[in-house]
Amino acid sequence: MKNILSGFLLMVISMAYPQIQKVEKVIDSSVEKDNFNGSVLVAKNGKIELLTYKGLSNRHYNIPFSDETRFPIFSLTKTFTAVLIMQLYEKGKINLDAPIATYYPEYKGEAAKKATIRNLLTYSSGRENKDISSPELIHQAYDNTIWGLDDFISVFLSEKLVDQPGTKFSYNNGDFILLGKIIEKIYNKSFEEVLKEQILIPLKMQDTGFLHHNDIITNLDEGYSADETDPFSLHMPTNTYIDNFYSAGAMYSTPKDLLLFDQAIFNHTLIYKSTLETMITPDKKLEDTAFGFWVYPKKFGSVNTLFVERQGEGYGHSANWVHLADKGLTVIILSNTKAIKYLNKMRENVIAAYYGQ
């Protein structure tokens, strides 16, 4: 029996290895032709089949990427926020169809009694997104000033409604910043404290945290932007007060830590199976938006799958996280030189290569 099992294991490895070689060719091509710098992780049922690092995390001091490198993940933060909301939901402490004012009565925006928690989770609150409505206001909200949470909400997230809540998808940070405030109100603790207590410490995500602009974080990478005509011509992007992104985009992490989070979600460690099903049920009227993810069927050649994905981008960093819900495949790509549009194509090439398409 032992010989049979050993032979079977060798057969599985020999079958899987050519797939990984094809994936490596995709990655190497991205490095050589397009100056991809960063990390790619491919895991099947939580087991890492490929984890590779390419290029430099810091060009001032010529520091390469490694297992120790920590990446700002920007809007991947929103999925952490969504999970915290779903934990409250399954404990009966939050009603997804209750209005914002139920949990945050001080909120002054017109959406207070009209937009629900579900609307916030699906970017369909109908609010005017003042913080991202013009280049000037984007810089004011995120680059030029460090804001306290309450002041940020008062100045940028308390405007009138421009759409009926629940009827129109409008991607923004504000809806998830309001969710972070609601989490704080229910727990009577800061979002950062709740994040640590409910997710990071239980999962032993020791290389993941909430980033402040004046923090000294060991092994945190730098982000770079490329000229449109030359991917090898890089420059440092504008400074940002990362704190202002709060529960919508202020976190950093690593590929291995993100895999821990991925597995804890999809194996029902952090939330129940029924809660996960609610979380990843997309609203077709709202561009396949689920809670913290987008979810939709996708085809790679002859392979049909259910694509569960999350993206993040900011100031020279981009992050791409895909979980194929019916295949148990996880792909995480983190970069400090490529924009999210590039990673969207790269992830498809990686998955297609993995399945031999």
mmCIF file of C-alpha atoms in Angstrom:
data_model
loop_
_atom_site.group_PDB
_atom_site.id
_atom_site.type_symbol
_atom_site.label_atom_id
_atom_site.label_comp_id
_atom_site.label_asym_id
_atom_site.label_seq_id
_atom_site.Cartn_x
_atom_site.Cartn_y
_atom_site.Cartn_z
ATOM 1 C CA MET A 1 0.000 0.000 0.000
ATOM 2 C CA LYS A 2 2.853 2.364 0.872
ATOM 3 C CA ASN A 3 4.408 1.833 -2.580
ATOM 4 C CA ILE A 4 1.049 2.455 -4.256
ATOM 5 C CA LEU A 5 0.577 5.733 -2.351
ATOM 6 C CA SER A 6 4.115 6.851 -3.141
ATOM 7 C CA GLY A 7 3.591 6.090 -6.812
ATOM 8 C CA PHE A 8 0.317 7.994 -6.835
ATOM 9 C CA LEU A 9 1.991 11.003 -5.174
ATOM 10 C CA LEU A 10 4.761 11.023 -7.754
ATOM 11 C CA MET A 11 2.185 10.812 -10.537
ATOM 12 C CA VAL A 12 0.293 13.806 -9.109
ATOM 13 C CA ILE A 13 3.506 15.820 -8.817
ATOM 14 C CA SER A 14 4.563 14.934 -12.362
ATOM 15 C CA MET A 15 1.120 15.947 -13.655
ATOM 16 C CA ALA A 16 1.137 19.258 -11.747
ATOM 17 C CA TYR A 17 4.696 20.327 -12.483
ATOM 18 C CA PRO A 18 4.214 21.004 -16.238
ATOM 19 C CA GLN A 19 1.286 23.268 -15.293
ATOM 20 C CA ILE A 20 3.515 25.242 -12.955
ATOM 21 C CA GLN A 21 6.218 25.465 -15.615
ATOM 22 C CA LYS A 22 3.666 27.065 -17.942
ATOM 23 C CA VAL A 23 2.685 29.526 -15.229
ATOM 24 C CA GLU A 24 6.342 30.379 -14.645
ATOM 25 C CA LYS A 25 6.740 31.138 -18.359
ATOM 26 C CA VAL A 26 3.835 33.605 -18.154
ATOM 27 C CA ILE A 27 5.447 35.306 -15.167
ATOM 28 C CA ASP A 28 8.893 35.409 -16.762
ATOM 29 C CA SER A 29 7.420 36.960 -19.896
ATOM 30 C CA SER A 30 5.727 39.632 -17.774
ATOM 31 C CA VAL A 31 9.060 40.408 -16.153
ATOM 32 C CA GLU A 32 11.074 40.539 -19.375
ATOM 33 C CA LYS A 33 8.602 42.372 -21.602
ATOM 34 C CA ASP A 34 6.622 44.521 -19.187
ATOM 35 C CA ASN A 35 8.816 45.009 -16.100
ATOM 36 C CA PHE A 36 6.563 43.135 -13.680
ATOM 37 C CA ASN A 37 8.011 43.367 -10.191
ATOM 38 C CA GLY A 38 6.303 41.679 -7.282
ATOM 39 C CA SER A 39 4.994 38.310 -6.198
ATOM 40 C CA VAL A 40 2.747 35.582 -7.604
ATOM 41 C CA LEU A 41 1.183 32.864 -5.454
ATOM 42 C CA VAL A 42 -0.784 29.903 -6.803
ATOM 43 C CA ALA A 43 -2.407 27.516 -4.319
ATOM 44 C CA LYS A 44 -4.735 24.542 -4.704
ATOM 45 C CA ASN A 45 -7.004 23.827 -1.739
ATOM 46 C CA GLY A 46 -4.752 25.978 0.407
ATOM 47 C CA LYS A 47 -1.530 24.198 -0.560
ATOM 48 C CA ILE A 48 1.010 26.468 -2.235
ATOM 49 C CA GLU A 49 2.054 25.127 -5.631
ATOM 50 C CA LEU A 50 3.955 28.253 -6.669
ATOM 51 C CA LEU A 51 5.236 31.263 -4.772
ATOM 52 C CA THR A 52 7.727 33.434 -6.585
ATOM 53 C CA TYR A 53 9.198 36.903 -6.156
ATOM 54 C CA LYS A 54 10.520 39.006 -9.013
ATOM 55 C CA GLY A 55 12.481 42.239 -8.925
ATOM 56 C CA LEU A 56 13.030 44.919 -6.314
ATOM 57 C CA SER A 57 10.869 45.968 -3.396
ATOM 58 C CA ASN A 58 13.006 49.072 -2.856
ATOM 59 C CA ARG A 59 14.985 50.698 -5.651
ATOM 60 C CA HIS A 60 16.718 53.252 -3.453
ATOM 61 C CA TYR A 61 18.619 50.509 -1.671
ATOM 62 C CA ASN A 62 18.392 47.728 -4.261
ATOM 63 C CA ILE A 63 16.396 45.416 -1.961
ATOM 64 C CA PRO A 64 14.805 42.390 -3.673
ATOM 65 C CA PHE A 65 11.410 40.959 -2.804
ATOM 66 C CA SER A 66 11.302 38.039 -0.366
ATOM 67 C CA ASP A 67 8.988 36.202 2.017
ATOM 68 C CA GLU A 68 9.530 39.067 4.453
ATOM 69 C CA THR A 69 8.294 41.782 2.077
ATOM 70 C CA ARG A 70 5.042 43.453 3.072
ATOM 71 C CA PHE A 71 2.854 45.029 0.394
ATOM 72 C CA PRO A 72 0.262 47.814 0.748
ATOM 73 C CA ILE A 73 -2.918 46.133 -0.536
ATOM 74 C CA PHE A 74 -5.266 49.144 -0.733
ATOM 75 C CA SER A 75 -8.808 47.987 -1.621
ATOM 76 C CA LEU A 76 -8.239 44.364 -0.633
ATOM 77 C CA THR A 77 -8.870 45.983 2.758
ATOM 78 C CA LYS A 78 -12.538 46.190 1.804
ATOM 79 C CA THR A 79 -12.890 42.402 1.973
ATOM 80 C CA PHE A 80 -11.593 42.424 5.563
ATOM 81 C CA THR A 81 -14.222 45.052 6.343
ATOM 82 C CA ALA A 82 -16.918 42.966 4.651
ATOM 83 C CA VAL A 83 -15.951 39.896 6.703
ATOM 84 C CA LEU A 84 -16.157 41.916 9.923
ATOM 85 C CA ILE A 85 -19.651 43.040 8.929
ATOM 86 C CA MET A 86 -20.673 39.456 8.115
ATOM 87 C CA GLN A 87 -19.416 38.278 11.509
ATOM 88 C CA LEU A 88 -21.700 40.846 13.121
ATOM 89 C CA TYR A 89 -24.516 39.720 10.846
ATOM 90 C CA GLU A 90 -24.290 36.077 11.857
ATOM 91 C CA LYS A 91 -24.156 37.090 15.546
ATOM 92 C CA GLY A 92 -27.411 38.988 15.098
ATOM 93 C CA LYS A 93 -25.763 42.334 15.840
ATOM 94 C CA ILE A 94 -26.395 43.866 12.437
ATOM 95 C CA ASN A 95 -29.271 43.698 9.965
ATOM 96 C CA LEU A 96 -28.103 43.972 6.367
ATOM 97 C CA ASP A 97 -31.317 45.720 5.389
ATOM 98 C CA ALA A 98 -31.348 48.247 8.213
ATOM 99 C CA PRO A 99 -30.439 51.857 7.344
ATOM 100 C CA ILE A 100 -27.133 53.463 8.278
ATOM 101 C CA ALA A 101 -28.753 55.539 11.046
ATOM 102 C CA THR A 102 -29.713 52.388 12.958
ATOM 103 C CA TYR A 103 -26.073 51.880 13.943
ATOM 104 C CA TYR A 104 -24.675 55.367 13.314
ATOM 105 C CA PRO A 105 -27.384 57.837 14.400
ATOM 106 C CA GLU A 106 -24.989 60.806 14.300
ATOM 107 C CA TYR A 107 -24.462 60.452 10.545
ATOM 108 C CA LYS A 108 -25.715 63.600 8.794
ATOM 109 C CA GLY A 109 -25.761 62.511 5.154
ATOM 110 C CA GLU A 110 -29.051 62.205 3.285
ATOM 111 C CA ALA A 111 -28.378 58.461 3.010
ATOM 112 C CA ALA A 112 -28.678 58.036 6.803
ATOM 113 C CA LYS A 113 -32.237 56.697 6.847
ATOM 114 C CA LYS A 114 -32.452 55.648 3.195
ATOM 115 C CA ALA A 115 -29.341 53.576 2.419
ATOM 116 C CA THR A 116 -28.845 50.196 4.075
ATOM 117 C CA ILE A 117 -25.833 48.177 5.174
ATOM 118 C CA ARG A 118 -26.385 46.011 2.096
ATOM 119 C CA ASN A 119 -26.242 49.133 -0.089
ATOM 120 C CA LEU A 120 -22.916 50.120 1.469
ATOM 121 C CA LEU A 121 -21.501 46.628 0.884
ATOM 122 C CA THR A 122 -22.435 46.795 -2.807
ATOM 123 C CA TYR A 123 -21.385 50.415 -3.550
ATOM 124 C CA SER A 124 -25.018 51.323 -4.160
ATOM 125 C CA SER A 125 -25.752 53.764 -1.328
ATOM 126 C CA GLY A 126 -26.631 56.455 -3.859
ATOM 127 C CA ARG A 127 -24.462 59.033 -2.081
ATOM 128 C CA GLU A 128 -22.614 61.760 -3.914
ATOM 129 C CA ASN A 129 -18.970 60.652 -3.756
ATOM 130 C CA LYS A 130 -17.438 64.023 -2.944
ATOM 131 C CA ASP A 131 -14.046 62.550 -1.968
ATOM 132 C CA ILE A 132 -13.417 61.256 -5.503
ATOM 133 C CA SER A 133 -15.491 63.739 -7.517
ATOM 134 C CA SER A 134 -12.552 65.764 -8.845
ATOM 135 C CA PRO A 135 -8.730 65.620 -8.875
ATOM 136 C CA GLU A 136 -8.626 68.547 -6.455
ATOM 137 C CA LEU A 137 -10.930 66.847 -3.962
ATOM 138 C CA ILE A 138 -9.109 63.503 -4.299
ATOM 139 C CA HIS A 139 -5.873 65.239 -3.293
ATOM 140 C CA GLN A 140 -7.626 67.089 -0.490
ATOM 141 C CA ALA A 141 -9.168 63.889 0.840
ATOM 142 C CA TYR A 142 -6.232 61.504 0.532
ATOM 143 C CA ASP A 143 -2.963 63.364 -0.161
ATOM 144 C CA ASN A 144 -2.778 66.805 1.373
ATOM 145 C CA THR A 145 -4.216 66.475 4.876
ATOM 146 C CA ILE A 146 -4.386 63.871 7.608
ATOM 147 C CA TRP A 147 -8.035 63.590 8.641
ATOM 148 C CA GLY A 148 -9.675 62.197 11.729
ATOM 149 C CA LEU A 149 -12.373 59.674 10.845
ATOM 150 C CA ASP A 150 -15.308 61.790 12.007
ATOM 151 C CA ASP A 151 -14.005 64.876 10.228
ATOM 152 C CA PHE A 152 -13.423 62.910 7.025
ATOM 153 C CA ILE A 153 -16.990 61.597 7.109
ATOM 154 C CA SER A 154 -18.392 65.055 7.834
ATOM 155 C CA VAL A 155 -16.438 66.795 5.069
ATOM 156 C CA PHE A 156 -16.488 64.181 2.296
ATOM 157 C CA LEU A 157 -19.118 61.496 2.962
ATOM 158 C CA SER A 158 -22.187 63.394 4.153
ATOM 159 C CA GLU A 159 -23.498 64.830 0.905
ATOM 160 C CA LYS A 160 -26.914 64.493 -0.718
ATOM 161 C CA LEU A 161 -28.195 61.428 -2.560
ATOM 162 C CA VAL A 162 -27.727 61.432 -6.319
ATOM 163 C CA ASP A 163 -29.319 58.001 -6.945
ATOM 164 C CA GLN A 164 -31.951 55.924 -5.240
ATOM 165 C CA PRO A 165 -30.110 53.525 -2.898
ATOM 166 C CA GLY A 166 -29.780 50.007 -4.228
ATOM 167 C CA THR A 167 -30.380 50.891 -7.874
ATOM 168 C CA LYS A 168 -26.968 51.867 -9.239
ATOM 169 C CA PHE A 169 -23.430 50.537 -8.774
ATOM 170 C CA SER A 170 -20.946 53.366 -8.153
ATOM 171 C CA TYR A 171 -17.535 52.209 -6.968
ATOM 172 C CA ASN A 172 -16.110 54.327 -4.142
ATOM 173 C CA ASN A 173 -14.190 54.259 -0.869
ATOM 174 C CA GLY A 174 -16.761 56.134 1.186
ATOM 175 C CA ASP A 175 -19.300 53.326 1.531
ATOM 176 C CA PHE A 176 -16.670 51.095 3.112
ATOM 177 C CA ILE A 177 -15.326 53.889 5.312
ATOM 178 C CA LEU A 178 -18.869 54.271 6.658
ATOM 179 C CA LEU A 179 -18.954 50.501 7.270
ATOM 180 C CA GLY A 180 -15.720 50.848 9.232
ATOM 181 C CA LYS A 181 -17.309 53.564 11.373
ATOM 182 C CA ILE A 182 -20.347 51.341 11.982
ATOM 183 C CA ILE A 183 -18.034 48.510 13.073
ATOM 184 C CA GLU A 184 -16.396 50.915 15.521
ATOM 185 C CA LYS A 185 -19.783 51.995 16.868
ATOM 186 C CA ILE A 186 -20.993 48.429 17.458
ATOM 187 C CA TYR A 187 -17.781 47.209 19.099
ATOM 188 C CA ASN A 188 -17.005 50.531 20.817
ATOM 189 C CA LYS A 189 -13.407 50.050 19.666
ATOM 190 C CA SER A 190 -11.287 51.357 16.808
ATOM 191 C CA PHE A 191 -11.495 49.564 13.476
ATOM 192 C CA GLU A 192 -7.838 48.619 13.836
ATOM 193 C CA GLU A 193 -8.452 46.958 17.222
ATOM 194 C CA VAL A 194 -11.435 45.003 15.913
ATOM 195 C CA LEU A 195 -9.490 43.925 12.828
ATOM 196 C CA LYS A 196 -6.709 42.531 15.003
ATOM 197 C CA GLU A 197 -9.012 40.809 17.489
ATOM 198 C CA GLN A 198 -11.451 39.265 15.013
ATOM 199 C CA ILE A 199 -9.170 38.343 12.083
ATOM 200 C CA LEU A 200 -5.430 38.984 12.307
ATOM 201 C CA ILE A 201 -4.656 37.451 15.703
ATOM 202 C CA PRO A 202 -6.920 34.372 15.347
ATOM 203 C CA LEU A 203 -5.431 33.611 11.920
ATOM 204 C CA LYS A 204 -1.874 34.434 13.048
ATOM 205 C CA MET A 205 -1.496 36.921 10.205
ATOM 206 C CA GLN A 206 1.657 38.369 11.713
ATOM 207 C CA ASP A 207 2.738 40.250 8.576
ATOM 208 C CA THR A 208 -0.584 42.017 8.049
ATOM 209 C CA GLY A 209 -1.751 45.242 9.601
ATOM 210 C CA PHE A 210 -3.413 48.635 9.383
ATOM 211 C CA LEU A 211 -1.002 51.211 8.026
ATOM 212 C CA HIS A 212 -0.513 54.779 9.266
ATOM 213 C CA HIS A 213 1.449 57.339 7.274
ATOM 214 C CA ASN A 214 4.054 57.810 10.008
ATOM 215 C CA ASP A 215 4.532 54.107 10.828
ATOM 216 C CA ILE A 216 7.928 52.483 10.418
ATOM 217 C CA ILE A 217 6.993 49.066 9.053
ATOM 218 C CA THR A 218 9.862 46.643 8.604
ATOM 219 C CA ASN A 219 10.217 45.331 5.030
ATOM 220 C CA LEU A 220 7.383 47.460 3.606
ATOM 221 C CA ASP A 221 7.921 47.849 -0.125
ATOM 222 C CA GLU A 222 7.882 51.079 -2.153
ATOM 223 C CA GLY A 223 5.453 51.691 -5.003
ATOM 224 C CA TYR A 224 6.506 52.946 -8.425
ATOM 225 C CA SER A 225 4.647 54.205 -11.474
ATOM 226 C CA ALA A 226 5.799 53.700 -15.056
ATOM 227 C CA ASP A 227 5.723 56.054 -18.014
ATOM 228 C CA GLU A 228 2.902 55.128 -20.394
ATOM 229 C CA THR A 229 5.308 54.512 -23.264
ATOM 230 C CA ASP A 230 8.072 52.717 -21.354
ATOM 231 C CA PRO A 231 7.345 50.196 -18.560
ATOM 232 C CA PHE A 232 11.013 50.276 -17.539
ATOM 233 C CA SER A 233 10.979 54.034 -16.878
ATOM 234 C CA LEU A 234 9.755 54.295 -13.290
ATOM 235 C CA HIS A 235 9.160 57.157 -10.888
ATOM 236 C CA MET A 236 7.937 57.621 -7.341
ATOM 237 C CA PRO A 237 4.225 58.498 -7.143
ATOM 238 C CA THR A 238 2.729 61.345 -5.124
ATOM 239 C CA ASN A 239 2.797 60.987 -1.358
ATOM 240 C CA THR A 240 -0.383 59.815 0.346
ATOM 241 C CA TYR A 241 -1.805 59.853 3.854
ATOM 242 C CA ILE A 242 -2.687 56.181 3.839
ATOM 243 C CA ASP A 243 -4.640 56.588 7.101
ATOM 244 C CA ASN A 244 -7.377 58.449 5.222
ATOM 245 C CA PHE A 245 -8.318 55.275 3.341
ATOM 246 C CA TYR A 246 -9.270 53.672 6.677
ATOM 247 C CA SER A 247 -11.401 50.550 6.351
ATOM 248 C CA ALA A 248 -11.480 50.976 2.567
ATOM 249 C CA GLY A 249 -7.767 50.719 1.809
ATOM 250 C CA ALA A 250 -5.217 51.257 4.592
ATOM 251 C CA MET A 251 -3.884 47.725 5.068
ATOM 252 C CA TYR A 252 -0.660 45.916 4.155
ATOM 253 C CA SER A 253 -0.049 42.178 3.909
ATOM 254 C CA THR A 254 1.939 39.378 2.239
ATOM 255 C CA PRO A 255 0.981 36.617 -0.215
ATOM 256 C CA LYS A 256 1.170 33.940 2.505
ATOM 257 C CA ASP A 257 -0.941 35.938 4.936
ATOM 258 C CA LEU A 258 -3.539 36.642 2.258
ATOM 259 C CA LEU A 259 -3.735 32.910 1.572
ATOM 260 C CA LEU A 260 -4.472 32.372 5.275
ATOM 261 C CA PHE A 261 -7.325 34.876 4.967
ATOM 262 C CA ASP A 262 -8.540 33.288 1.736
ATOM 263 C CA GLN A 263 -8.691 29.827 3.304
ATOM 264 C CA ALA A 264 -10.334 31.081 6.484
ATOM 265 C CA ILE A 265 -13.138 32.608 4.412
ATOM 266 C CA PHE A 266 -13.739 29.786 1.978
ATOM 267 C CA ASN A 267 -13.279 26.992 4.541
ATOM 268 C CA HIS A 268 -15.695 28.716 6.959
ATOM 269 C CA THR A 269 -13.222 29.433 9.757
ATOM 270 C CA LEU A 270 -14.114 33.115 10.091
ATOM 271 C CA ILE A 271 -17.750 32.886 9.027
ATOM 272 C CA TYR A 272 -20.273 30.082 8.616
ATOM 273 C CA LYS A 273 -20.916 28.429 5.267
ATOM 274 C CA SER A 274 -24.378 29.997 5.067
ATOM 275 C CA THR A 275 -22.871 33.409 5.799
ATOM 276 C CA LEU A 276 -20.281 32.902 3.063
ATOM 277 C CA GLU A 277 -23.026 32.020 0.605
ATOM 278 C CA THR A 278 -24.771 35.289 1.428
ATOM 279 C CA MET A 279 -21.483 37.162 1.151
ATOM 280 C CA ILE A 280 -20.549 35.842 -2.303
ATOM 281 C CA THR A 281 -23.996 35.936 -3.898
ATOM 282 C CA PRO A 282 -23.628 38.639 -6.568
ATOM 283 C CA ASP A 283 -26.228 41.221 -7.463
ATOM 284 C CA LYS A 284 -26.501 41.031 -11.244
ATOM 285 C CA LYS A 285 -28.154 44.451 -11.355
ATOM 286 C CA LEU A 286 -25.080 45.922 -9.657
ATOM 287 C CA GLU A 287 -22.385 44.592 -12.000
ATOM 288 C CA ASP A 288 -21.923 41.208 -10.268
ATOM 289 C CA THR A 289 -21.060 42.881 -6.982
ATOM 290 C CA ALA A 290 -21.043 40.715 -3.875
ATOM 291 C CA PHE A 291 -19.879 41.761 -0.386
ATOM 292 C CA GLY A 292 -16.183 42.622 -0.662
ATOM 293 C CA PHE A 293 -15.866 40.659 -3.925
ATOM 294 C CA TRP A 294 -17.092 40.482 -7.472
ATOM 295 C CA VAL A 295 -18.469 37.055 -8.385
ATOM 296 C CA TYR A 296 -19.320 35.775 -11.856
ATOM 297 C CA PRO A 297 -18.947 32.699 -14.110
ATOM 298 C CA LYS A 298 -15.838 32.626 -16.271
ATOM 299 C CA LYS A 299 -14.405 30.280 -18.880
ATOM 300 C CA PHE A 300 -10.794 29.378 -19.625
ATOM 301 C CA GLY A 301 -10.888 27.344 -22.816
ATOM 302 C CA SER A 302 -12.808 24.203 -21.861
ATOM 303 C CA VAL A 303 -12.685 25.021 -18.131
ATOM 304 C CA ASN A 304 -15.779 26.645 -16.638
ATOM 305 C CA THR A 305 -15.485 28.166 -13.194
ATOM 306 C CA LEU A 306 -16.959 30.600 -10.685
ATOM 307 C CA PHE A 307 -14.653 33.601 -10.451
ATOM 308 C CA VAL A 308 -14.490 35.309 -7.041
ATOM 309 C CA GLU A 309 -12.150 38.285 -7.225
ATOM 310 C CA ARG A 310 -10.901 41.365 -5.436
ATOM 311 C CA GLN A 311 -8.586 44.128 -6.662
ATOM 312 C CA GLY A 312 -6.658 46.928 -4.998
ATOM 313 C CA GLU A 313 -4.533 49.762 -6.328
ATOM 314 C CA GLY A 314 -2.886 52.970 -5.193
ATOM 315 C CA TYR A 315 0.255 55.053 -5.492
ATOM 316 C CA GLY A 316 2.351 52.578 -7.426
ATOM 317 C CA HIS A 317 0.987 49.426 -5.793
ATOM 318 C CA SER A 318 -1.550 46.965 -7.152
ATOM 319 C CA ALA A 319 -3.011 43.771 -5.739
ATOM 320 C CA ASN A 320 -5.089 41.052 -7.351
ATOM 321 C CA TRP A 321 -6.747 38.175 -5.512
ATOM 322 C CA VAL A 322 -8.782 35.463 -7.236
ATOM 323 C CA HIS A 323 -10.456 32.411 -5.736
ATOM 324 C CA LEU A 324 -12.111 29.923 -8.074
ATOM 325 C CA ALA A 325 -14.920 28.854 -5.778
ATOM 326 C CA ASP A 326 -15.661 25.553 -7.485
ATOM 327 C CA LYS A 327 -12.018 24.606 -8.127
ATOM 328 C CA GLY A 328 -10.304 25.474 -4.856
ATOM 329 C CA LEU A 329 -7.691 27.467 -6.764
ATOM 330 C CA THR A 330 -6.308 30.703 -5.311
ATOM 331 C CA VAL A 331 -4.163 33.180 -7.243
ATOM 332 C CA ILE A 332 -2.643 36.227 -5.546
ATOM 333 C CA ILE A 333 -0.559 38.752 -7.499
ATOM 334 C CA LEU A 334 1.045 41.745 -5.782
ATOM 335 C CA SER A 335 3.131 44.321 -7.630
ATOM 336 C CA ASN A 336 4.901 47.634 -7.109
ATOM 337 C CA THR A 337 5.391 48.481 -10.806
ATOM 338 C CA LYS A 338 2.228 47.457 -12.678
ATOM 339 C CA ALA A 339 -1.277 48.943 -12.665
ATOM 340 C CA ILE A 340 -4.366 46.895 -11.877
ATOM 341 C CA LYS A 341 -5.412 46.715 -15.538
ATOM 342 C CA TYR A 342 -2.190 44.860 -16.255
ATOM 343 C CA LEU A 343 -2.678 42.464 -13.346
ATOM 344 C CA ASN A 344 -6.221 41.741 -14.547
ATOM 345 C CA LYS A 345 -4.758 40.417 -17.802
ATOM 346 C CA MET A 346 -1.836 38.722 -16.098
ATOM 347 C CA ARG A 347 -4.073 36.765 -13.718
ATOM 348 C CA GLU A 348 -6.065 35.401 -16.635
ATOM 349 C CA ASN A 349 -2.872 34.323 -18.391
ATOM 350 C CA VAL A 350 -1.682 32.640 -15.188
ATOM 351 C CA ILE A 351 -4.946 30.745 -14.703
ATOM 352 C CA ALA A 352 -5.173 29.775 -18.374
ATOM 353 C CA ALA A 353 -1.613 28.438 -18.241
ATOM 354 C CA TYR A 354 -2.386 26.527 -15.057
ATOM 355 C CA TYR A 355 -5.257 24.742 -16.783
ATOM 356 C CA GLY A 356 -3.245 24.162 -19.934
ATOM 357 C CA GLN A 357 -5.378 26.474 -22.051
#
